[in-house]
Short mmCIF file of C-alpha atoms in Angstrom, two decimals:
data_model
loop_
_atom_site.label_atom_id
_atom_site.label_comp_id
_atom_site.label_asym_id
_atom_site.label_seq_id
_atom_site.Cartn_x
_atom_site.Cartn_y
_atom_site.Cartn_z
CA MET L 1 52.09 30.42 30.29
CA ILE L 2 54.34 32.20 27.80
CA VAL L 3 54.27 30.90 24.23
CA HIS L 4 57.06 31.29 21.65
CA ILE L 5 56.40 30.52 17.97
CA ASP L 6 59.31 30.24 15.54
CA CYS L 7 58.81 29.70 11.80
CA ASN L 8 61.00 26.91 10.43
CA SER L 9 63.38 27.97 7.62
CA PHE L 10 61.07 30.94 7.18
CA TYR L 11 62.39 32.52 3.97
CA ALA L 12 62.64 29.15 2.21
CA SER L 13 59.21 28.08 3.52
CA VAL L 14 57.62 31.25 2.10
CA GLU L 15 59.14 30.53 -1.31
CA ILE L 16 57.73 26.99 -1.22
CA VAL L 17 54.29 28.43 -0.51
CA SER L 18 54.67 30.46 -3.72
CA HIS L 19 56.03 27.42 -5.59
CA PRO L 20 54.32 24.32 -4.12
CA GLU L 21 55.92 22.09 -6.73
CA LEU L 22 59.16 22.49 -4.75
CA ALA L 23 57.80 20.70 -1.67
CA GLY L 24 60.29 18.02 -0.64
CA ARG L 25 63.01 19.54 -2.83
CA PRO L 26 66.16 21.27 -1.57
CA VAL L 27 65.52 25.02 -1.58
CA VAL L 28 67.77 27.91 -0.49
CA VAL L 29 67.32 31.67 -0.28
CA ALA L 30 70.37 33.89 -0.79
CA ASN L 31 71.27 37.54 -1.20
CA ASN L 32 72.95 37.25 -4.59
CA ASN L 33 74.95 40.06 -6.17
CA GLU L 34 76.31 40.95 -9.58
CA ALA L 35 79.64 39.23 -8.90
CA GLY L 36 77.98 35.89 -8.18
CA GLY L 37 78.62 36.34 -4.47
CA GLY L 38 76.31 36.61 -1.51
CA ILE L 39 75.51 34.10 1.21
CA ILE L 40 72.78 31.57 1.97
CA LEU L 41 70.21 33.11 4.31
CA ALA L 42 67.76 30.22 4.70
CA LEU L 43 67.42 26.65 3.51
CA THR L 44 65.14 23.66 3.84
CA LYS L 45 66.04 20.46 5.70
CA GLU L 46 66.54 18.77 2.32
CA ALA L 47 69.20 21.35 1.49
CA LYS L 48 70.84 20.90 4.90
CA LYS L 49 71.18 17.17 4.20
CA LEU L 50 73.42 18.10 1.24
CA GLY L 51 75.86 19.73 3.66
CA LEU L 52 74.70 23.27 2.96
CA ARG L 53 74.54 25.66 5.89
CA ARG L 54 73.20 29.13 6.53
CA GLY L 55 75.98 31.64 5.97
CA ASP L 56 77.70 29.60 3.26
CA PRO L 57 79.07 31.87 0.49
CA VAL L 58 77.18 31.09 -2.70
CA PHE L 59 80.31 30.94 -4.86
CA LYS L 60 81.83 28.25 -2.62
CA VAL L 61 78.81 25.93 -2.79
CA ARG L 62 77.66 26.66 -6.33
CA LYS L 63 78.79 23.22 -7.55
CA THR L 64 76.69 21.55 -4.84
CA LEU L 65 73.70 23.71 -5.78
CA GLU L 66 73.95 22.87 -9.48
CA THR L 67 74.80 19.18 -9.06
CA ASN L 68 71.83 18.56 -6.77
CA ASN L 69 69.38 20.74 -8.72
CA VAL L 70 68.81 23.01 -5.71
CA ALA L 71 66.23 25.74 -6.29
CA MET L 72 67.72 29.08 -5.25
CA PHE L 73 65.74 32.29 -4.75
CA ASP L 74 66.88 35.85 -4.23
CA ALA L 75 65.70 37.15 -0.86
CA ASP L 76 62.43 39.10 -1.09
CA LEU L 77 62.04 40.76 2.31
CA ARG L 78 58.79 42.44 1.35
CA LYS L 79 57.20 39.06 0.62
CA TYR L 80 58.46 37.69 3.95
CA ARG L 81 57.07 40.65 5.90
CA ASP L 82 53.70 40.15 4.23
CA MET L 83 53.66 36.50 5.28
CA SER L 84 54.66 37.46 8.81
CA ARG L 85 51.65 39.80 9.02
CA ARG L 86 49.47 37.02 7.65
CA ILE L 87 50.62 34.68 10.42
CA MET L 88 49.96 37.39 13.01
CA LYS L 89 46.44 37.88 11.71
CA THR L 90 45.77 34.12 11.61
CA VAL L 91 46.82 33.57 15.22
CA ILE L 92 45.03 36.63 16.59
CA GLU L 93 41.77 35.60 14.90
CA GLN L 94 41.84 32.24 16.71
CA GLU L 95 41.66 34.00 20.10
CA ILE L 96 43.60 31.16 21.72
CA ILE L 97 46.86 33.02 22.32
CA ILE L 98 46.44 36.42 23.96
CA ASN L 99 48.80 39.43 23.98
CA PHE L 100 50.27 38.07 20.76
CA LEU L 101 53.17 40.16 19.45
CA GLN L 102 55.84 39.97 16.79
CA TYR L 103 59.43 39.72 18.03
CA SER L 104 61.03 39.42 14.59
CA VAL L 105 59.87 38.62 11.06
CA ASP L 106 59.75 34.90 11.89
CA GLU L 107 59.29 34.85 15.70
CA PHE L 108 56.31 35.64 17.91
CA PHE L 109 55.45 35.66 21.59
CA GLY L 110 52.12 35.42 23.37
CA GLU L 111 50.36 33.98 26.38
CA ILE L 112 47.97 31.10 27.04
CA PRO L 113 45.96 31.68 30.25
CA VAL L 114 46.16 27.98 31.17
CA ASP L 115 48.66 26.11 33.40
CA ASP L 116 47.68 22.53 32.61
CA PRO L 117 50.34 21.12 30.19
CA PRO L 118 48.00 18.70 28.31
CA THR L 119 45.50 21.50 27.73
CA VAL L 120 48.28 23.85 26.65
CA ARG L 121 49.58 21.29 24.15
CA GLN L 122 46.10 20.80 22.76
CA CYS L 123 45.75 24.56 22.29
CA LEU L 124 49.14 24.84 20.60
CA GLU L 125 48.38 21.93 18.29
CA GLN L 126 45.30 23.79 17.14
CA VAL L 127 47.30 26.99 16.57
CA VAL L 128 49.99 25.15 14.59
CA ALA L 129 47.37 23.41 12.45
CA VAL L 130 45.63 26.67 11.55
CA ILE L 131 48.93 28.39 10.71
CA ASN L 132 49.80 25.50 8.42
CA ASP L 133 46.34 25.46 6.79
CA ASN L 134 46.03 29.24 6.29
CA CYS L 135 49.66 30.16 5.62
CA GLY L 136 51.45 26.92 4.68
CA ILE L 137 54.36 27.73 7.01
CA PRO L 138 55.76 25.03 9.34
CA VAL L 139 56.42 26.33 12.86
CA SER L 140 57.93 25.18 16.14
CA CYS L 141 56.38 26.14 19.49
CA GLY L 142 57.80 26.41 22.98
CA CYS L 143 55.91 27.13 26.17
CA SER L 144 56.95 27.84 29.75
CA CYS L 145 56.57 30.34 32.59
CA THR L 146 59.08 32.93 31.26
CA TYR L 147 60.10 34.25 27.83
CA THR L 148 63.60 32.76 28.01
CA LEU L 149 62.33 29.33 29.04
CA ALA L 150 59.66 29.45 26.32
CA LYS L 151 62.36 30.17 23.72
CA THR L 152 64.45 27.37 25.25
CA ALA L 153 61.48 25.02 24.84
CA THR L 154 61.33 25.98 21.15
CA TRP L 155 65.00 24.96 20.85
CA PHE L 156 64.00 21.45 21.97
CA ALA L 157 60.99 21.46 19.63
CA LYS L 158 63.31 22.18 16.71
CA HIS L 159 66.09 19.76 17.63
CA TYR L 160 64.10 16.72 18.78
CA GLU L 161 61.55 15.21 16.39
CA ALA L 162 59.82 13.35 19.21
CA TYR L 163 58.26 16.62 20.39
CA ASN L 164 56.41 16.96 17.05
CA GLY L 165 57.21 20.66 16.94
CA ILE L 166 55.81 21.51 20.40
CA CYS L 167 57.72 21.46 23.70
CA ILE L 168 56.51 22.57 27.13
CA ILE L 169 59.00 23.12 29.96
CA THR L 170 57.31 22.82 33.34
CA PRO L 171 59.04 23.47 36.69
CA GLU L 172 59.35 19.69 37.18
CA VAL L 173 61.47 19.19 34.04
CA ARG L 174 63.26 22.56 33.98
CA GLU L 175 66.50 21.32 35.55
CA LYS L 176 66.66 18.28 33.25
CA ALA L 177 66.08 20.50 30.20
CA LEU L 178 68.75 23.02 31.16
CA LYS L 179 71.33 20.25 31.52
CA LYS L 180 70.80 19.24 27.87
CA ILE L 181 70.99 22.62 26.15
CA PRO L 182 74.43 24.15 25.43
CA ILE L 183 75.15 27.57 26.86
CA GLU L 184 75.19 29.20 23.40
CA GLY L 185 71.67 27.91 22.80
CA ILE L 186 70.21 30.16 25.49
CA TRP L 187 68.51 33.39 24.43
CA GLY L 188 70.44 36.30 25.92
CA ILE L 189 73.81 34.52 26.00
CA GLY L 190 74.85 34.65 22.36
CA ARG L 191 77.95 33.51 20.53
CA ARG L 192 80.12 36.32 21.90
CA SER L 193 79.54 35.57 25.57
CA ALA L 194 79.52 31.78 25.27
CA PRO L 195 83.30 31.30 24.67
CA ARG L 196 84.13 33.46 27.69
CA LEU L 197 81.69 31.56 29.90
CA LYS L 198 83.13 28.24 28.73
CA GLN L 199 86.54 29.37 29.96
CA TYR L 200 85.00 29.31 33.45
CA GLY L 201 83.63 25.80 32.90
CA ILE L 202 80.09 26.98 32.13
CA ILE L 203 79.14 24.56 29.34
CA THR L 204 75.39 24.09 29.67
CA ALA L 205 72.45 26.29 30.57
CA TYR L 206 72.26 24.41 33.87
CA ASP L 207 75.85 25.40 34.68
CA PHE L 208 74.90 29.03 34.12
CA ALA L 209 71.71 28.76 36.19
CA SER L 210 73.72 27.16 39.04
CA LEU L 211 75.87 30.27 39.45
CA GLY L 212 75.14 32.80 42.14
CA GLU L 213 73.36 35.97 41.04
CA SER L 214 76.29 38.15 42.11
CA VAL L 215 78.68 36.06 40.00
CA VAL L 216 76.40 36.41 36.95
CA ASN L 217 76.24 40.17 37.50
CA MET L 218 80.05 40.30 37.57
CA LEU L 219 80.40 38.23 34.40
CA MET L 220 77.52 39.60 32.30
CA THR L 221 76.02 42.64 34.13
CA THR L 222 72.27 43.34 34.11
CA THR L 223 71.47 41.51 30.87
CA GLY L 224 72.95 38.28 32.17
CA VAL L 225 71.12 38.62 35.47
CA ARG L 226 67.78 38.92 33.65
CA THR L 227 68.55 35.75 31.70
CA TRP L 228 69.62 33.97 34.91
CA ARG L 229 66.38 34.92 36.66
CA GLU L 230 64.27 33.82 33.69
CA LEU L 231 66.00 30.42 33.71
CA HIS L 232 64.96 30.12 37.36
CA GLY L 233 61.34 30.75 36.36
CA ILE L 234 61.32 34.36 37.58
CA PRO L 235 59.87 36.78 34.95
CA ALA L 236 62.49 39.47 34.28
CA ILE L 237 61.96 40.52 30.67
CA ASP L 238 59.38 43.08 29.55
CA MET L 239 58.31 42.42 25.97
CA THR L 240 55.96 45.40 25.90
CA ALA L 241 56.70 47.14 22.60
CA PRO L 242 56.84 50.95 22.34
CA GLU L 243 53.71 52.56 20.89
CA HIS L 244 55.50 53.45 17.68
CA GLN L 245 58.97 53.77 16.20
CA GLN L 246 60.78 57.09 15.98
CA SER L 247 61.62 56.38 12.35
CA ILE L 248 60.98 53.78 9.65
CA MET L 249 63.63 52.92 7.07
CA HIS L 250 63.53 50.87 3.91
CA SER L 251 66.89 50.40 2.19
CA ARG L 252 68.37 47.81 -0.13
CA THR L 253 71.71 46.80 -1.57
CA PHE L 254 71.04 46.12 -5.25
CA PRO L 255 72.03 42.72 -6.68
CA PHE L 256 73.32 44.67 -9.71
CA MET L 257 74.72 48.18 -9.86
CA VAL L 258 72.26 50.72 -11.29
CA THR L 259 73.11 53.80 -13.35
CA GLU L 260 69.78 54.96 -14.84
CA LEU L 261 67.70 57.52 -12.95
CA GLU L 262 64.51 55.96 -14.32
CA LYS L 263 65.33 52.59 -12.72
CA LEU L 264 66.19 54.30 -9.44
CA HIS L 265 62.81 56.07 -9.61
CA GLU L 266 61.04 52.72 -9.92
CA LEU L 267 62.98 51.14 -7.05
CA LEU L 268 62.56 54.12 -4.73
CA SER L 269 58.84 54.43 -5.42
CA ASN L 270 58.42 50.80 -4.34
CA TYR L 271 60.44 51.41 -1.17
CA ALA L 272 58.36 54.51 -0.43
CA ALA L 273 55.09 52.64 -1.00
CA ASP L 274 56.22 49.92 1.41
CA VAL L 275 57.16 52.27 4.26
CA ALA L 276 53.95 54.27 3.73
CA ALA L 277 51.91 51.08 4.12
CA ASN L 278 53.89 50.16 7.23
CA LEU L 279 53.25 53.62 8.61
CA ARG L 280 49.51 53.25 8.11
CA SER L 281 49.49 49.79 9.67
CA ASP L 282 50.94 51.39 12.82
CA ASN L 283 48.32 54.17 12.63
CA CYS L 284 51.07 56.76 12.39
CA LEU L 285 52.12 59.74 10.26
CA CYS L 286 55.56 61.04 9.32
CA ARG L 287 56.80 64.63 9.28
CA THR L 288 60.15 64.20 7.49
CA ILE L 289 61.41 62.14 4.55
CA THR L 290 65.08 61.35 3.88
CA VAL L 291 66.47 59.68 0.75
CA PHE L 292 70.05 58.45 0.36
CA VAL L 293 72.10 56.81 -2.40
CA CYS L 294 75.63 55.45 -2.55
CA THR L 295 77.95 53.53 -4.83
CA ASN L 296 79.77 50.31 -3.93
CA PRO L 297 82.58 51.18 -1.47
CA HIS L 298 84.20 47.79 -2.12
CA ARG L 299 84.69 48.59 -5.80
CA THR L 300 87.69 50.86 -5.41
CA ASP L 301 88.24 50.65 -9.16
CA LEU L 302 85.05 52.67 -9.72
CA PRO L 303 84.28 56.34 -8.96
CA GLN L 304 82.72 56.72 -5.50
CA TYR L 305 79.73 58.87 -4.58
CA SER L 306 77.16 59.09 -1.80
CA ASN L 307 74.59 61.71 -0.91
CA SER L 308 71.35 62.24 0.98
CA ASP L 309 68.71 64.91 1.46
CA THR L 310 65.81 65.48 3.83
CA ALA L 311 62.48 67.24 3.35
CA ARG L 312 60.21 68.43 6.14
CA LEU L 313 56.58 68.03 5.17
CA ALA L 314 54.09 70.87 5.46
CA ALA L 315 51.66 68.38 7.00
CA ALA L 316 52.37 65.00 8.60
CA THR L 317 51.10 62.22 6.37
CA SER L 318 51.02 58.51 5.57
CA ASN L 319 49.69 59.04 2.05
CA THR L 320 51.60 56.91 -0.45
CA GLN L 321 51.23 59.37 -3.32
CA GLU L 322 52.65 62.25 -1.28
CA ILE L 323 55.51 60.23 0.19
CA VAL L 324 56.47 58.90 -3.26
CA ARG L 325 56.25 62.39 -4.79
CA VAL L 326 58.54 63.94 -2.18
CA ALA L 327 60.96 60.98 -2.24
CA LEU L 328 61.39 61.16 -6.03
CA HIS L 329 61.94 64.93 -5.80
CA LEU L 330 64.71 64.35 -3.25
CA LEU L 331 66.27 61.65 -5.44
CA ASP L 332 66.33 63.98 -8.44
CA GLY L 333 68.27 66.47 -6.34
CA ILE L 334 70.98 64.07 -5.12
CA TYR L 335 71.34 61.90 -8.24
CA ALA L 336 74.63 62.40 -10.06
CA LYS L 337 75.09 61.03 -13.55
CA GLY L 338 77.99 58.74 -14.40
CA TYR L 339 78.04 56.69 -11.20
CA LYS L 340 77.09 53.05 -10.59
CA TYR L 341 74.79 52.96 -7.59
CA LYS L 342 74.75 49.97 -5.26
CA ARG L 343 72.48 51.04 -2.41
CA MET L 344 69.51 53.34 -1.88
CA GLY L 345 67.03 53.92 0.89
CA ILE L 346 64.28 56.06 2.35
CA VAL L 347 63.74 57.03 5.98
CA LEU L 348 60.48 58.38 7.36
CA GLY L 349 61.09 60.44 10.50
CA GLY L 350 59.20 62.56 12.96
CA ILE L 351 56.70 59.75 13.52
CA VAL L 352 53.52 60.79 15.34
CA GLU L 353 50.30 58.97 16.16
CA ASP L 354 47.57 59.54 13.61
CA ALA L 355 44.76 59.63 16.15
CA GLY L 356 46.20 62.45 18.22
CA TRP L 357 47.64 64.63 15.46
CA GLN L 358 46.05 67.99 14.74
CA LEU L 359 45.24 68.28 11.02
CA ASP L 360 45.80 71.49 9.08
CA LEU L 361 42.71 73.25 7.77
CA PHE L 362 44.46 73.85 4.44
CA ASP L 363 45.94 70.33 4.16
CA LYS L 364 45.14 68.97 0.68
CA VAL L 365 46.97 65.67 1.18
CA ASN L 366 45.24 64.11 4.19
CA THR L 367 41.70 64.70 2.97
CA SER L 368 38.95 62.24 3.78
CA GLU L 369 38.90 61.16 0.13
CA ASN L 370 42.63 60.39 0.14
CA ARG L 371 42.36 58.55 3.44
CA ARG L 372 39.58 56.34 2.08
CA LEU L 373 41.69 55.71 -1.02
CA MET L 374 44.64 54.54 1.11
CA GLU L 375 42.35 52.34 3.23
CA ALA L 376 40.92 50.71 0.12
CA THR L 377 44.41 50.21 -1.30
CA ASP L 378 45.61 48.54 1.89
CA ARG L 379 42.57 46.23 2.00
CA LEU L 380 43.06 45.11 -1.59
CA ASN L 381 46.80 44.58 -1.19
CA ALA L 382 46.22 42.64 2.03
CA LYS L 383 43.67 40.41 0.32
CA TYR L 384 45.32 39.87 -3.07
CA GLY L 385 49.00 40.46 -2.30
CA ARG L 386 51.31 43.43 -1.87
CA GLY L 387 51.59 45.46 -5.07
CA THR L 388 48.20 44.47 -6.47
CA VAL L 389 47.23 48.16 -6.38
CA ARG L 390 50.24 50.34 -7.14
CA LEU L 391 51.33 53.61 -8.67
CA SER L 392 52.39 53.52 -12.32
CA VAL L 393 55.90 54.70 -11.41
CA GLN L 394 56.36 51.51 -9.36
CA GLY L 395 56.44 49.43 -12.55
CA SER L 396 55.10 45.90 -12.83
CA PRO L 397 55.26 43.46 -9.90
CA SER L 398 58.35 41.28 -10.25
CA ARG L 399 57.95 37.56 -9.89
CA LYS L 400 61.05 35.42 -10.08
CA PRO L 401 60.30 31.70 -10.27
CA PRO L 402 63.29 29.40 -10.56
CA THR L 403 64.65 28.88 -14.05
CA PRO L 404 63.27 25.68 -15.68
CA SER L 405 65.71 22.81 -15.87
CA THR L 406 66.74 21.01 -19.02
CA ASP L 407 66.09 17.71 -17.24
CA THR L 408 63.28 15.56 -18.54
CA ASP L 409 61.20 16.13 -15.41
CA SER L 410 61.27 19.91 -16.10
CA GLN L 411 61.78 20.72 -12.43
CA PRO L 412 63.23 24.07 -11.34
CA THR L 413 66.95 24.63 -11.00
CA PRO L 414 68.78 27.37 -9.15
CA THR L 415 68.31 30.90 -10.40
CA LYS L 416 71.56 32.62 -11.23
CA SER L 417 72.34 36.27 -10.77
#
């Protein structure tokens, strides 16, 4: 059976792991900016009870945040990716779920080679318990005979407390389940297609599954047909991931505009170190490096500037020191003084597999000594946290706990950008 695991309020849950004193408190994660804007990206159930919702502009709900002493964190995608890898490792080590793969930073798919629902539930309960013990992240699990039905089962696990976070959709209950889930709740339908389908009286997933295949093809083409087949219990989606990406990018919109080259150096070196580590985790090398910068296009009152440059490496590499060195050299070439920069990024291109790549006899970067150094660095950072071992140009690791409150209980209050 196919298994789908979805982390509950993932960004907020990761922050609570870092700040356990916030357990049971309303917590939100937002992408703040220098104007006090941004939107809420994730929030705990306690925050939802206050009427807050994902996508709420921060400036519109700031009074609610402050009045209810809501702890607010700036999004830290690097931290969330690290936790996602930790969950992957935890599940794989159990050897209960096979062919386990990451669909997104907070969603995973796999298979349990068992068809007996009670046994499947027992296995999933064990997986959930270990994830909670090792990672501290609450998850919801769905299980069925196809990927779409497994994800549908997770929808029930999230929306109905009686399932205790685990729902299994068997052929016997499939029709009953599809009658209860709205059409927009089905994976592959989406918010864009749902309104159009509702115009034809297709309100629930069951209504959609009751259509003829030719009608579905006319309304939604091949993608809709795959979803329709999956709802009928016919596997139609291939989740096999490509062996490696063609490129890897790490870019950020700064919460505050940056003018100093030294600060840009620090930020870019951290981006470069992250993508280099990701490259090594995929057992790949890169042959090109691109760096780009730009100002804020929405600030028409300020001078505008954007630029990028690409370097082709003499030898493909995943060495952090070399990637950082080349990236900073490119940044020096495109940096223009007098501008307020809002966004910067690095793209590693020409990705090739490490195992099958012919090394250059005169290559001084990918030496055995440097490779062992990178392996040791990755092991230490995996064990003690990303950034434990870092280049001096990366600066000190930033940790942003919520600002202490003036209340007598000295509990955290929202951080303000």
